[in-house]
Coordinates of N, CA and C in Angstrom, one line a residue:
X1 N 14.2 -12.9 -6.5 CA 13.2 -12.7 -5.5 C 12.4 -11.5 -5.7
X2 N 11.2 -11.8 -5.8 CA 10.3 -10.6 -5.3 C 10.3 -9.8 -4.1
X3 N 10.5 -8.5 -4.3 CA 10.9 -7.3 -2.9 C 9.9 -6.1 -3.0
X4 N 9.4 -5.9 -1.8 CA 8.4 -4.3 -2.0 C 9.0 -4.1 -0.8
X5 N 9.4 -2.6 -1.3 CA 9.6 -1.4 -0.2 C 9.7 0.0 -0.3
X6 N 8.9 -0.2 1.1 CA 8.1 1.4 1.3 C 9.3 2.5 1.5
X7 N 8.4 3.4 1.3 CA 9.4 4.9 1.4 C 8.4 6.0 2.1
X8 N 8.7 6.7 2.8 CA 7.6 8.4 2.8 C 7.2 8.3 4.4
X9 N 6.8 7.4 5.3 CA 6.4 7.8 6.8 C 7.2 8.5 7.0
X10 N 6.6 8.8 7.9 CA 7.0 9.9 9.4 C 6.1 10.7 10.5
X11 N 6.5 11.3 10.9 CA 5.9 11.8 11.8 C 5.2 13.6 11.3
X12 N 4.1 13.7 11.5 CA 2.8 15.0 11.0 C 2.1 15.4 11.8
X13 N 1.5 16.3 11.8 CA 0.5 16.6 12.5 C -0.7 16.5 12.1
X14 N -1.5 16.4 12.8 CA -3.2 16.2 12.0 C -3.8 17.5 11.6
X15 N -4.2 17.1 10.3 CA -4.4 18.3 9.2 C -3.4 18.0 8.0
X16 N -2.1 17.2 8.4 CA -1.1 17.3 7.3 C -1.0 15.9 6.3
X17 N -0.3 16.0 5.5 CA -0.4 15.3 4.5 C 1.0 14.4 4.4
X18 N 1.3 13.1 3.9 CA 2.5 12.5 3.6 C 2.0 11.6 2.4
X19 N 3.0 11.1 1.8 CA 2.9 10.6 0.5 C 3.8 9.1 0.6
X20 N 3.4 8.2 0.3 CA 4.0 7.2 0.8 C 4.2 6.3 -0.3
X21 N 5.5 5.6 -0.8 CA 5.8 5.2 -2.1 C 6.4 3.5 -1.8
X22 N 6.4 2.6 -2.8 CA 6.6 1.8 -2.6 C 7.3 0.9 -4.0
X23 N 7.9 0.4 -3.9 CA 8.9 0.2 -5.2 C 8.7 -1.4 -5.4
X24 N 8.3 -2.5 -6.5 CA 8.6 -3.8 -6.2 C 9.8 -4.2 -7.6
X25 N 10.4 -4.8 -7.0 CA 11.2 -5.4 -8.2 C 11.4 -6.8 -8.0
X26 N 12.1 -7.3 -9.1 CA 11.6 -8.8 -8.9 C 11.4 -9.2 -9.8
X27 N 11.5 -10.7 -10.8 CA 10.8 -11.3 -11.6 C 9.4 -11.6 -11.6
X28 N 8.4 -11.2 -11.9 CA 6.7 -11.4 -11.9 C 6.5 -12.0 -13.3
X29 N 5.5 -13.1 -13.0 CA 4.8 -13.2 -14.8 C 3.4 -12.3 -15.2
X30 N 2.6 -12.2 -13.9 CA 2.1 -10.9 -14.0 C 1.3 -10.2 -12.6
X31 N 1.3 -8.9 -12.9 CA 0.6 -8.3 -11.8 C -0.9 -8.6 -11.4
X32 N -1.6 -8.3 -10.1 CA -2.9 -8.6 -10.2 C -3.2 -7.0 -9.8
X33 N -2.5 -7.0 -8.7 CA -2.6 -5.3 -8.3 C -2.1 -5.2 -7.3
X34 N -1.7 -3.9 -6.9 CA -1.4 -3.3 -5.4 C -2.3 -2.3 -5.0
X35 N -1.8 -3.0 -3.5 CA -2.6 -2.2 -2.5 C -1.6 -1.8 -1.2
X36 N -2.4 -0.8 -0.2 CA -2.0 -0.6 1.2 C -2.4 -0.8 2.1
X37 N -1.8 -1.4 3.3 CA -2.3 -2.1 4.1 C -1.9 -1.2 5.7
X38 N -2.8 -1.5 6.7 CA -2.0 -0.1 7.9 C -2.3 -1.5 9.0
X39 N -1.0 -1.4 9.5 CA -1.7 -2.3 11.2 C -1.1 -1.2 12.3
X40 N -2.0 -1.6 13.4 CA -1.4 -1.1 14.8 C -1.3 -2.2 15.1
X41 N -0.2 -2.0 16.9 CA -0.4 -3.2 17.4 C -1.4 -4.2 18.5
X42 N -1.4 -5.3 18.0 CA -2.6 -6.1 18.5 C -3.6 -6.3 17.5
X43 N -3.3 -5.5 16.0 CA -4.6 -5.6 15.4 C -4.2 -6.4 14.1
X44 N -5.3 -7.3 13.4 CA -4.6 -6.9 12.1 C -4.5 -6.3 10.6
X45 N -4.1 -6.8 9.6 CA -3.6 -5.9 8.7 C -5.2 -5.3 8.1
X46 N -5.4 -3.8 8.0 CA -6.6 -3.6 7.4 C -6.4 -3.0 6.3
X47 N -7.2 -3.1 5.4 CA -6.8 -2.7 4.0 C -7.1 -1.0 3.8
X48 N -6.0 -0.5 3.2 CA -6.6 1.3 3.3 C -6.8 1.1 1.7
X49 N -6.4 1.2 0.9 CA -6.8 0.9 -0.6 C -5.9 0.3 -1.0
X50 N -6.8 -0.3 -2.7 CA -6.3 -1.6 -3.3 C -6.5 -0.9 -5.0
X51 N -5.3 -1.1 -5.8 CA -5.7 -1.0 -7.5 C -5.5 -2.0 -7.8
X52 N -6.3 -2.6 -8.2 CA -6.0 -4.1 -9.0 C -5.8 -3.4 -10.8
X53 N -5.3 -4.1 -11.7 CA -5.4 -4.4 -12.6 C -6.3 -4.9 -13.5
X54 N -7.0 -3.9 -14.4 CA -7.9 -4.0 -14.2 C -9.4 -4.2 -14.0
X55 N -9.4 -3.4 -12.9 CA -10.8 -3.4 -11.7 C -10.5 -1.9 -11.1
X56 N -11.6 -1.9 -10.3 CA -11.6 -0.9 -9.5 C -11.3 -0.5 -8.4
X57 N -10.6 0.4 -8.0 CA -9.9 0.5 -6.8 C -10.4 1.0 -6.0
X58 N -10.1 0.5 -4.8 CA -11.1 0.6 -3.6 C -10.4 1.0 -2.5
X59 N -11.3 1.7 -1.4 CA -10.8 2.4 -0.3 C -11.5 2.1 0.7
X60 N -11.3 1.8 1.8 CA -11.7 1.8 3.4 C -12.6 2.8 3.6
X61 N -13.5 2.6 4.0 CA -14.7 3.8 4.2 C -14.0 4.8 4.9
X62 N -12.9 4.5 6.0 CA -12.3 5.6 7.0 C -11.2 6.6 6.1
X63 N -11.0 6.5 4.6 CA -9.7 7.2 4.3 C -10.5 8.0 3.2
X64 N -11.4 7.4 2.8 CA -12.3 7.8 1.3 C -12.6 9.1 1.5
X65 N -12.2 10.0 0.2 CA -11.8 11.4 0.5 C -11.0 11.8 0.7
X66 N -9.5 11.2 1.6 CA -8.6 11.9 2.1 C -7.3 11.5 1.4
X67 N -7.6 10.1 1.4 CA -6.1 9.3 0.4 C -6.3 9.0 -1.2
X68 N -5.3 8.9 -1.9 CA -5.4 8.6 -3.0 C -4.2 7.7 -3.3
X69 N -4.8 6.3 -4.1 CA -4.0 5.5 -4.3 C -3.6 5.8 -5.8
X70 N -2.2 5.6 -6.2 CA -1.7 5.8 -7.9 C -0.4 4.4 -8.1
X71 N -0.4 4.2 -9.0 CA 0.4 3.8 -10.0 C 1.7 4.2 -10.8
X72 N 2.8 3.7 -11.0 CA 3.4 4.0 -12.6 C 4.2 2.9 -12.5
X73 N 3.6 2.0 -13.7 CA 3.5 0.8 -14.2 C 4.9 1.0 -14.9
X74 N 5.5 1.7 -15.7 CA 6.9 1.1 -16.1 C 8.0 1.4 -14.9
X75 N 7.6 2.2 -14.0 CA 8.6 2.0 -12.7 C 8.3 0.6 -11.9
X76 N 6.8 0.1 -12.0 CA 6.7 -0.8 -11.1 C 6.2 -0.2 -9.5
X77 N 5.9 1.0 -9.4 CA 5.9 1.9 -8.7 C 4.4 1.5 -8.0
X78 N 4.1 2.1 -6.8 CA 2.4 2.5 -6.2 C 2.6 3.6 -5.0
X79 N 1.6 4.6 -4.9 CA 1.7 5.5 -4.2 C 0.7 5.7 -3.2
X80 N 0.5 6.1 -1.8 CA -0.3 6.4 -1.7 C -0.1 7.8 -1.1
X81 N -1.2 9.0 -1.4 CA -1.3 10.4 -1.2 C -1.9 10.6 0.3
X82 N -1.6 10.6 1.1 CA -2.4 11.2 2.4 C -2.8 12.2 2.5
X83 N -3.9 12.9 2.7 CA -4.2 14.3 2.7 C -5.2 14.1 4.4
X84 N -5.0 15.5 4.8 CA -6.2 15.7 6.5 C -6.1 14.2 7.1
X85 N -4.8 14.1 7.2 CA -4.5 13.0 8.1 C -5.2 13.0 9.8
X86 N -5.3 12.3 10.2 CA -6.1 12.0 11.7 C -5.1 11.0 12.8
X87 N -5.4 11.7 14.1 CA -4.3 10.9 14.5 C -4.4 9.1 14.8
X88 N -6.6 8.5 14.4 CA -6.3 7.8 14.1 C -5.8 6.8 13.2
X89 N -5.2 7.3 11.8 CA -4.4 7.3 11.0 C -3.1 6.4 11.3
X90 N -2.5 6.8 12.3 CA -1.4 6.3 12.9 C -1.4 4.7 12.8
X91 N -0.1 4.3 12.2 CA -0.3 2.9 12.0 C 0.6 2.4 11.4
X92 N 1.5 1.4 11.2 CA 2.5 1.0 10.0 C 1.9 0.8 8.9
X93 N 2.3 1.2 7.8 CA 1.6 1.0 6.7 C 2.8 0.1 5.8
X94 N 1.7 -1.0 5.4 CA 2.2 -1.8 4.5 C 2.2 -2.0 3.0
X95 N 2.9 -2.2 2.0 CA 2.4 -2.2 0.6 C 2.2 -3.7 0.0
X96 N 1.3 -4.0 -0.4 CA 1.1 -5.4 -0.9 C 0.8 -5.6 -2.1
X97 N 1.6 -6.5 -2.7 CA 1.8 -7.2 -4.3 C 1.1 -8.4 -4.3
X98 N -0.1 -8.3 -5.4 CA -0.1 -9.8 -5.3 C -0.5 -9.9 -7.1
X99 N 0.4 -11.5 -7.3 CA 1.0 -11.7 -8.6 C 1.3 -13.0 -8.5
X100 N 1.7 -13.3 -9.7 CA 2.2 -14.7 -10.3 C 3.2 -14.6 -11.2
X101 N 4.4 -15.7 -10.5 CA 5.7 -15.9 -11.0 C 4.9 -16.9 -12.1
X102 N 4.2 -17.4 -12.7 CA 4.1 -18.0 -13.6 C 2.6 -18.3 -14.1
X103 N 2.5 -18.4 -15.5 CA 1.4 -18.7 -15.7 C 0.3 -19.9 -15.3
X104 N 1.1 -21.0 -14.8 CA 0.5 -22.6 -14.3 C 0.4 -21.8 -12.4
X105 N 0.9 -21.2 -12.3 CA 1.1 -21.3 -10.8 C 0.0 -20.3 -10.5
X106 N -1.0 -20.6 -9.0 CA -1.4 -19.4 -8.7 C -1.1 -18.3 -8.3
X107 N -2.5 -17.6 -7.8 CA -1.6 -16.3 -7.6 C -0.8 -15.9 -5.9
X108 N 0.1 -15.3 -5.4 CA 0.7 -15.5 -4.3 C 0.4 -13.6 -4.1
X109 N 1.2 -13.2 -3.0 CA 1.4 -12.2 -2.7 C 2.9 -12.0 -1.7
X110 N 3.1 -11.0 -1.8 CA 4.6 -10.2 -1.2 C 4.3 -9.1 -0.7
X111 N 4.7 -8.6 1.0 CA 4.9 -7.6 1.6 C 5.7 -6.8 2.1
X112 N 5.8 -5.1 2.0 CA 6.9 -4.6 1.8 C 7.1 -4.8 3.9
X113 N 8.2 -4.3 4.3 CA 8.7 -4.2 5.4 C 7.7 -2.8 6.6
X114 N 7.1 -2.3 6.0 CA 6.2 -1.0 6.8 C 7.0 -0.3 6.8
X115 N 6.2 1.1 6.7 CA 6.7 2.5 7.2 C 5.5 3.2 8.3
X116 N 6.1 3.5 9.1 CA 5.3 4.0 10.6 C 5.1 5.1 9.8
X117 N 4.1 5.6 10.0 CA 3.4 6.8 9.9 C 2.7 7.7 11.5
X118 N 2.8 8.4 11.9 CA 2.4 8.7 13.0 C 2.0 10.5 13.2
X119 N 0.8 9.9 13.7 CA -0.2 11.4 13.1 C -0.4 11.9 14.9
X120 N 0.4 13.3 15.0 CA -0.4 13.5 16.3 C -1.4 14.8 16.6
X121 N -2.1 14.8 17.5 CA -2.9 15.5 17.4 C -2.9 16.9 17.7

Protein backbone atom coordinates (compact mmCIF):
# COMPACT_ATOMS: atom_id res chain seq x y z
CA UNK A 1 0.00 0.00 0.00
CA UNK A 2 0.88 3.39 -0.70
CA UNK A 3 1.06 5.73 2.77
CA UNK A 4 1.92 9.56 3.14
CA UNK A 5 2.45 11.01 6.47
CA UNK A 6 2.80 14.26 7.68
CA UNK A 7 4.90 15.32 10.58
CA UNK A 8 5.83 19.15 12.08
CA UNK A 9 2.23 21.12 12.89
CA UNK A 10 1.44 22.76 15.74
CA UNK A 11 0.61 25.53 17.23
CA UNK A 12 2.92 29.43 16.56
CA UNK A 13 2.55 32.53 16.68
CA UNK A 14 2.35 34.86 13.69
CA UNK A 15 5.80 35.97 12.67
CA UNK A 16 6.89 32.24 13.35
CA UNK A 17 7.94 29.57 11.34
CA UNK A 18 7.25 25.55 11.28
CA UNK A 19 8.62 23.05 8.96
CA UNK A 20 6.31 20.41 7.93
CA UNK A 21 7.58 16.93 6.62
CA UNK A 22 5.96 14.19 5.06
CA UNK A 23 7.28 10.64 4.38
CA UNK A 24 5.59 8.21 1.49
CA UNK A 25 6.40 4.62 1.31
CA UNK A 26 4.95 2.18 -0.64
CA UNK A 27 5.46 0.42 -3.91
CA UNK A 28 5.33 3.26 -6.83
CA UNK A 29 6.34 2.62 -10.49
CA UNK A 30 6.87 6.20 -10.69
CA UNK A 31 6.56 9.56 -9.20
CA UNK A 32 4.86 12.55 -10.86
CA UNK A 33 5.33 14.90 -7.91
CA UNK A 34 4.36 16.18 -4.51
CA UNK A 35 2.64 18.78 -3.31
CA UNK A 36 0.78 20.58 -0.14
CA UNK A 37 -2.42 21.00 0.24
CA UNK A 38 -4.17 23.26 3.42
CA UNK A 39 -8.12 22.96 4.07
CA UNK A 40 -10.24 24.66 6.74
CA UNK A 41 -13.46 23.69 7.55
CA UNK A 42 -16.32 24.08 5.00
CA UNK A 43 -13.73 24.70 2.43
CA UNK A 44 -11.89 22.80 0.09
CA UNK A 45 -8.45 21.41 -0.42
CA UNK A 46 -6.35 24.47 -1.87
CA UNK A 47 -3.13 23.89 -3.09
CA UNK A 48 -0.15 25.79 -1.13
CA UNK A 49 2.68 24.28 -3.45
CA UNK A 50 3.36 21.56 -5.76
CA UNK A 51 7.06 20.00 -7.19
CA UNK A 52 6.31 17.83 -9.85
CA UNK A 53 9.05 15.96 -11.45
CA UNK A 54 10.37 17.41 -13.67
CA UNK A 55 8.56 20.86 -14.02
CA UNK A 56 8.25 23.61 -12.11
CA UNK A 57 7.14 24.14 -8.80
CA UNK A 58 4.53 26.25 -8.02
CA UNK A 59 3.05 28.25 -5.07
CA UNK A 60 -0.27 29.90 -4.22
CA UNK A 61 0.03 33.49 -4.70
CA UNK A 62 -0.89 33.74 -0.74
CA UNK A 63 2.42 31.76 0.53
CA UNK A 64 4.91 33.03 -2.32
CA UNK A 65 7.82 34.40 -0.46
CA UNK A 66 7.15 32.84 2.81
CA UNK A 67 7.05 28.89 2.19
CA UNK A 68 9.41 26.79 0.50
CA UNK A 69 8.70 23.57 -0.89
CA UNK A 70 11.82 20.69 -0.93
CA UNK A 71 12.51 17.24 -1.70
CA UNK A 72 14.98 14.25 -0.87
CA UNK A 73 14.25 11.75 -3.43
CA UNK A 74 16.25 8.79 -1.88
CA UNK A 75 14.20 9.18 1.47
CA UNK A 76 11.15 9.58 -0.58
CA UNK A 77 10.74 12.60 1.54
CA UNK A 78 8.85 16.40 0.80
CA UNK A 79 9.04 19.39 2.99
CA UNK A 80 7.45 22.29 3.40
CA UNK A 81 9.44 25.43 5.18
CA UNK A 82 6.95 27.99 6.65
CA UNK A 83 8.47 31.18 7.33
CA UNK A 84 6.15 34.78 8.66
CA UNK A 85 3.33 32.64 9.09
CA UNK A 86 -0.19 34.50 9.29
CA UNK A 87 -2.94 33.58 11.27
CA UNK A 88 -4.67 33.14 8.03
CA UNK A 89 -2.40 30.35 7.49
CA UNK A 90 -4.25 28.20 9.88
CA UNK A 91 -5.49 25.17 8.31
CA UNK A 92 -4.86 21.28 8.09
CA UNK A 93 -2.29 20.81 5.87
CA UNK A 94 -2.19 17.94 3.61
CA UNK A 95 0.60 16.14 1.60
CA UNK A 96 -0.20 14.73 -1.77
CA UNK A 97 1.43 12.01 -4.02
CA UNK A 98 0.54 11.56 -7.20
CA UNK A 99 2.03 8.47 -9.19
CA UNK A 100 1.60 5.30 -10.92
CA UNK A 101 1.79 1.74 -9.57
CA UNK A 102 2.40 0.81 -13.09
CA UNK A 103 3.39 1.63 -16.31
CA UNK A 104 -0.09 0.61 -18.40
CA UNK A 105 -2.11 2.20 -15.54
CA UNK A 106 -2.73 5.87 -15.12
CA UNK A 107 -1.73 8.16 -12.98
CA UNK A 108 -3.67 8.06 -9.33
CA UNK A 109 -2.88 10.01 -6.25
CA UNK A 110 -2.65 9.33 -2.25
CA UNK A 111 -3.24 11.59 0.74
CA UNK A 112 -1.36 11.88 3.81
CA UNK A 113 -3.80 12.05 7.07
CA UNK A 114 -3.17 16.20 7.88
CA UNK A 115 -1.37 18.00 10.36
CA UNK A 116 -3.21 21.08 11.94
CA UNK A 117 -1.09 23.88 11.84
CA UNK A 118 -2.57 26.84 13.76
CA UNK A 119 -1.18 30.32 13.59
CA UNK A 120 -2.39 32.81 16.24
CA UNK A 121 -2.31 36.20 16.26
Amino acid sequence: QVQLVESGGGLVQAGGSLRLSCKLSGPIFSLNGMGWYRQVPGKQHDLVAFIPIGGSTMYADSVKGRFTISRDNANRMVYLQMNSLKPEDTAVYYCNADYRTALTRSSTSSWGQGTQVTVSS
